[in-house]
mmCIF file of C-alpha atoms and ligand atoms in Angstrom:
data_model
loop_
_atom_site.group_PDB
_atom_site.id
_atom_site.type_symbol
_atom_site.label_atom_id
_atom_site.label_comp_id
_atom_site.label_asym_id
_atom_site.label_seq_id
_atom_site.Cartn_x
_atom_site.Cartn_y
_atom_site.Cartn_z
ATOM 1 C CA MET X 524 85.925 -36.509 -44.036
ATOM 2 C CA ASP X 525 86.918 -38.677 -41.556
ATOM 3 C CA ASN X 526 89.846 -37.327 -39.201
ATOM 4 C CA GLY X 527 90.297 -40.888 -37.999
ATOM 5 C CA THR X 528 89.632 -40.765 -34.250
ATOM 6 C CA VAL X 529 87.202 -42.875 -32.529
ATOM 7 C CA ALA X 530 85.071 -41.865 -29.695
ATOM 8 C CA GLU X 531 84.951 -44.202 -26.853
ATOM 9 C CA PRO X 532 81.897 -45.655 -26.434
ATOM 10 C CA GLU X 533 80.256 -43.887 -23.786
ATOM 11 C CA THR X 534 77.911 -45.919 -21.268
ATOM 12 C CA ILE X 535 74.493 -44.688 -21.755
ATOM 13 C CA ARG X 536 72.613 -44.162 -18.972
ATOM 14 C CA CYS X 537 68.938 -44.034 -18.262
ATOM 15 C CA SER X 538 68.034 -39.971 -17.559
ATOM 16 C CA GLU X 539 65.385 -41.193 -15.186
ATOM 17 C CA CYS X 540 66.446 -43.909 -12.582
ATOM 18 C CA ASN X 541 70.396 -43.735 -14.390
ATOM 19 C CA THR X 542 70.872 -47.366 -14.586
ATOM 20 C CA ALA X 543 73.875 -48.243 -16.873
ATOM 21 C CA LEU X 544 71.958 -49.427 -20.404
ATOM 22 C CA THR X 545 73.968 -52.688 -21.528
ATOM 23 C CA GLU X 546 74.187 -53.161 -25.296
ATOM 24 C CA GLY X 547 71.006 -54.168 -26.701
ATOM 25 C CA GLN X 548 68.765 -53.429 -23.535
ATOM 26 C CA ASP X 549 65.148 -52.162 -24.559
ATOM 27 C CA ARG X 550 65.120 -48.607 -24.064
ATOM 28 C CA GLU X 551 63.403 -45.512 -25.425
ATOM 29 C CA THR X 552 65.586 -42.675 -26.922
ATOM 30 C CA THR X 553 63.409 -39.336 -26.988
ATOM 31 C CA GLU X 554 64.846 -35.797 -28.637
ATOM 32 C CA ASP X 555 67.423 -35.243 -26.089
ATOM 33 C CA ALA X 556 66.827 -38.081 -23.220
ATOM 34 C CA VAL X 557 67.787 -41.905 -23.201
ATOM 35 C CA PHE X 558 65.160 -44.239 -20.856
ATOM 36 C CA CYS X 559 64.951 -47.312 -19.663
ATOM 37 C CA ARG X 560 62.251 -49.502 -20.525
ATOM 38 C CA PRO X 561 60.340 -49.418 -17.289
ATOM 39 C CA CYS X 562 61.105 -45.735 -16.568
ATOM 40 C CA PHE X 563 59.695 -44.480 -20.141
ATOM 41 C CA ASN X 564 56.317 -46.776 -19.569
ATOM 42 C CA ASN X 565 56.358 -45.142 -15.758
ATOM 43 C CA LEU X 566 56.955 -41.264 -17.280
ATOM 44 C CA THR X 567 54.300 -41.874 -20.475
ATOM 45 C CA ALA X 568 51.546 -43.278 -17.818
ATOM 46 C CA GLN X 569 52.522 -40.435 -15.128
ATOM 47 C CA LEU X 570 51.704 -37.655 -18.636
ATOM 48 C CA HIS X 571 48.616 -39.360 -19.400
ATOM 49 C CA GLN X 572 47.443 -38.852 -15.965
ATOM 50 C CA ALA X 573 48.353 -35.608 -15.650
ATOM 51 C CA VAL X 574 46.945 -34.769 -19.143
ATOM 52 C CA ALA X 575 43.683 -36.818 -18.058
ATOM 53 C CA VAL X 576 43.199 -34.789 -14.481
ATOM 54 C CA GLN X 577 43.756 -31.321 -15.301
ATOM 55 C CA GLY X 578 40.141 -30.947 -16.898
ATOM 56 C CA GLN X 579 38.703 -33.146 -13.928
ATOM 57 C CA ASP X 580 36.975 -31.961 -10.717
ATOM 58 C CA ILE X 581 37.674 -28.046 -11.468
ATOM 59 C CA ASN X 582 36.371 -25.745 -8.850
ATOM 60 C CA TYR X 583 34.772 -22.957 -11.767
ATOM 61 C CA SER X 584 33.916 -20.805 -8.232
ATOM 62 C CA MET X 585 37.536 -21.024 -7.039
ATOM 63 C CA ALA X 586 39.044 -20.216 -10.453
ATOM 64 C CA ALA X 587 36.755 -17.196 -10.582
ATOM 65 C CA VAL X 588 37.821 -16.096 -7.500
ATOM 66 C CA GLY X 589 41.351 -16.252 -8.764
ATOM 67 C CA GLY X 590 40.616 -14.586 -12.428
ATOM 68 C CA LEU X 591 38.978 -11.257 -10.185
ATOM 69 C CA ALA X 592 41.927 -11.000 -7.721
ATOM 70 C CA GLY X 593 44.305 -11.386 -10.652
ATOM 71 C CA ALA X 594 41.994 -8.533 -12.834
ATOM 72 C CA ALA X 595 41.980 -6.412 -9.174
ATOM 73 C CA ILE X 596 45.847 -6.943 -9.297
ATOM 74 C CA GLY X 597 46.069 -6.007 -13.048
ATOM 75 C CA VAL X 598 43.720 -2.935 -13.028
ATOM 76 C CA LEU X 599 45.553 -1.587 -10.244
ATOM 77 C CA VAL X 600 49.170 -2.011 -11.687
ATOM 78 C CA TRP X 601 48.038 -0.345 -14.787
ATOM 79 C CA TRP X 602 45.571 2.274 -13.242
ATOM 80 C CA GLY X 603 48.461 2.605 -10.526
ATOM 81 C CA PHE X 604 50.739 2.991 -13.815
ATOM 82 C CA THR X 605 48.663 5.862 -15.054
ATOM 83 C CA VAL X 606 48.200 7.778 -11.722
ATOM 84 C CA VAL X 607 51.619 7.857 -10.971
ATOM 85 C CA THR X 608 53.095 8.900 -14.184
ATOM 86 C CA ASN X 609 50.282 10.488 -16.135
ATOM 87 C CA ILE X 610 50.510 7.899 -19.077
ATOM 88 C CA ALA X 611 48.125 6.252 -19.940
ATOM 89 C CA PHE X 612 50.341 3.553 -21.023
ATOM 90 C CA GLY X 613 48.080 0.953 -22.831
ATOM 91 C CA LEU X 614 50.441 -1.918 -23.208
ATOM 92 C CA VAL X 615 50.616 -2.139 -19.256
ATOM 93 C CA ALA X 616 47.259 -3.488 -19.499
ATOM 94 C CA VAL X 617 48.520 -6.900 -20.895
ATOM 95 C CA VAL X 618 49.069 -7.746 -17.261
ATOM 96 C CA ILE X 619 45.399 -8.157 -16.658
ATOM 97 C CA GLY X 620 45.609 -11.169 -19.180
ATOM 98 C CA PHE X 621 48.791 -12.719 -17.397
ATOM 99 C CA ALA X 622 47.450 -11.825 -13.936
ATOM 100 C CA VAL X 623 43.731 -13.603 -14.461
ATOM 101 C CA GLY X 624 45.435 -16.485 -16.731
ATOM 102 C CA LYS X 625 47.745 -17.409 -13.968
ATOM 103 C CA GLY X 626 45.088 -16.326 -10.888
ATOM 104 C CA VAL X 627 42.573 -18.971 -12.705
ATOM 105 C CA VAL X 628 44.791 -21.590 -13.153
ATOM 106 C CA MET X 629 46.467 -21.365 -9.681
ATOM 107 C CA LEU X 630 43.168 -21.200 -7.392
ATOM 108 C CA SER X 631 41.213 -23.866 -9.493
ATOM 109 C CA GLY X 632 44.442 -26.176 -8.643
ATOM 110 C CA ASP X 633 46.351 -26.144 -11.746
ATOM 111 C CA LYS X 634 43.753 -27.039 -13.474
ATOM 112 C CA ARG X 635 43.512 -26.396 -17.262
ATOM 113 C CA SER X 636 40.570 -27.026 -20.003
ATOM 114 C CA GLN X 637 38.717 -24.572 -21.921
ATOM 115 C CA GLY X 638 36.038 -23.794 -19.540
ATOM 116 C CA LEU X 639 38.595 -22.055 -17.764
ATOM 117 C CA GLN X 640 40.110 -20.493 -20.809
ATOM 118 C CA ILE X 641 36.350 -18.889 -21.377
ATOM 119 C CA THR X 642 36.184 -17.954 -17.877
ATOM 120 C CA SER X 643 39.837 -16.267 -17.662
ATOM 121 C CA VAL X 644 38.664 -15.011 -21.099
ATOM 122 C CA ILE X 645 35.273 -13.115 -19.574
ATOM 123 C CA ILE X 646 37.125 -11.850 -16.429
ATOM 124 C CA SER X 647 40.187 -10.054 -18.202
ATOM 125 C CA ILE X 648 37.793 -9.091 -20.782
ATOM 126 C CA LEU X 649 36.116 -6.984 -17.503
ATOM 127 C CA GLY X 650 39.021 -6.224 -16.022
ATOM 128 C CA PHE X 651 40.297 -4.210 -19.103
ATOM 129 C CA VAL X 652 37.089 -2.483 -19.646
ATOM 130 C CA TYR X 653 36.922 -1.078 -15.960
ATOM 131 C CA ALA X 654 40.316 -0.419 -15.556
ATOM 132 C CA SER X 655 40.134 1.682 -18.956
ATOM 133 C CA TYR X 656 36.958 3.542 -17.626
ATOM 134 C CA LEU X 657 39.430 4.283 -14.213
ATOM 135 C CA VAL X 658 42.242 5.536 -16.597
ATOM 136 C CA ASN X 659 39.549 7.122 -18.278
ATOM 137 C CA ARG X 660 38.037 8.970 -15.565
ATOM 138 C CA THR X 661 41.360 9.879 -14.157
ATOM 139 C CA PHE X 662 42.809 11.576 -17.048
ATOM 140 C CA ILE X 663 38.688 13.352 -17.531
ATOM 141 C CA MET X 664 38.634 14.637 -13.538
ATOM 142 C CA SER X 665 42.310 16.169 -13.899
ATOM 143 C CA ALA X 666 41.735 17.660 -17.023
ATOM 144 C CA LEU X 667 38.294 19.355 -15.825
ATOM 145 C CA ALA X 668 40.015 20.420 -12.635
ATOM 146 C CA GLU X 669 42.554 21.862 -14.534
ATOM 147 C CA GLN X 670 40.090 24.490 -15.805
ATOM 148 C CA GLY X 671 38.060 25.121 -12.298
ATOM 149 C CA GLU X 672 35.523 22.589 -13.023
ATOM 150 C CA THR X 673 34.759 19.877 -10.370
ATOM 151 C CA LEU X 674 33.154 16.536 -11.508
ATOM 152 C CA VAL X 675 33.437 13.357 -9.517
ATOM 153 C CA LEU X 676 32.735 10.003 -11.468
ATOM 154 C CA PRO X 677 31.948 7.473 -9.761
ATOM 155 C CA TRP X 678 34.225 4.679 -8.890
ATOM 156 C CA ILE X 679 31.190 1.995 -10.002
ATOM 157 C CA PRO X 680 29.541 3.792 -13.085
ATOM 158 C CA ALA X 681 26.013 2.612 -14.751
ATOM 159 C CA PRO X 682 26.357 1.422 -17.800
ATOM 160 C CA ASP X 683 25.766 5.081 -19.744
ATOM 161 C CA VAL X 684 27.959 6.550 -17.780
ATOM 162 C CA LEU X 685 30.499 3.555 -18.392
ATOM 163 C CA PHE X 686 30.069 3.313 -22.456
ATOM 164 C CA ASN X 687 30.240 7.847 -22.438
ATOM 165 C CA VAL X 688 33.601 7.474 -20.384
ATOM 166 C CA LEU X 689 35.178 4.683 -22.513
ATOM 167 C CA GLN X 690 33.987 6.197 -25.905
ATOM 168 C CA LEU X 691 36.098 9.146 -24.843
ATOM 169 C CA GLY X 692 39.267 7.790 -25.115
ATOM 170 C CA PHE X 693 38.612 4.434 -27.213
ATOM 171 C CA GLY X 694 41.274 3.549 -30.139
ATOM 172 C CA PHE X 695 42.544 1.538 -32.216
ATOM 173 C CA MET X 696 45.663 0.749 -30.032
ATOM 174 C CA ASP X 697 43.231 0.228 -27.551
ATOM 175 C CA ALA X 698 41.995 -2.502 -29.538
ATOM 176 C CA VAL X 699 45.157 -3.925 -30.252
ATOM 177 C CA PHE X 700 46.110 -4.015 -26.407
ATOM 178 C CA LEU X 701 42.433 -5.683 -25.418
ATOM 179 C CA ALA X 702 43.650 -7.950 -28.287
ATOM 180 C CA ILE X 703 46.703 -9.361 -26.457
ATOM 181 C CA VAL X 704 44.807 -9.137 -23.244
ATOM 182 C CA VAL X 705 42.591 -11.712 -24.599
ATOM 183 C CA TYR X 706 45.113 -13.820 -26.311
ATOM 184 C CA GLU X 707 47.102 -13.723 -22.869
ATOM 185 C CA ALA X 708 43.888 -14.807 -21.018
ATOM 186 C CA TRP X 709 42.926 -17.625 -23.432
ATOM 187 C CA LYS X 710 46.621 -19.692 -23.824
ATOM 188 C CA ILE X 711 47.223 -19.718 -20.255
ATOM 189 C CA PRO X 712 44.504 -22.324 -18.659
ATOM 190 C CA ALA X 713 44.978 -24.047 -22.458
ATOM 191 C CA PRO X 714 44.707 -27.662 -21.877
ATOM 192 C CA PHE X 715 47.905 -29.645 -22.402
ATOM 193 C CA ARG X 716 47.918 -32.122 -25.241
ATOM 194 C CA ILE X 717 50.193 -34.694 -26.038
ATOM 195 C CA GLY X 718 51.779 -35.320 -29.327
ATOM 196 C CA ALA X 719 50.030 -32.255 -31.099
HETATM 197 ZN ZN1 ZN P 1518 65.532 -45.849 -16.267
#
């Protein structure tokens, strides 16, 4: 039912340059904005440009440095949390995936590509494994200390030590947390796509 009021015809302005659009003037209406033709063409060109350069001239060494820095932060946060609270709260581990992904994107110069996604995932898995080692190491050493035994596990473990220590505390939830870590690390450097 029509209630009889007629809205004043509102002046429509280009969302970019704020020019009033005269009736019949060529324009582009998107979901939440209206653009004059030159602005729309400009923005479209910029967007295509951004998508085109996102995967060009990627500095993978810097990306790896960024990823490793992110991993170091994530590992310290998780391990620190565990040592301070004395709880192995695995969910904190997802910080690793987030920090690695962000680090990779940041130091690669805001680039995004599948190569960066793979870089990010590999580094975050290494970070997760090492953080898990550190957490277990802390718990094992303090459990033994309570029984009056002294065992010092190395900071950088040999593969067999790493495997044995990880085995002691790896459960279903760790697999879930690892999956979240990988998902975050994969998603953050994912390339933008137009209209996909
Ligand atoms: Zn405009």
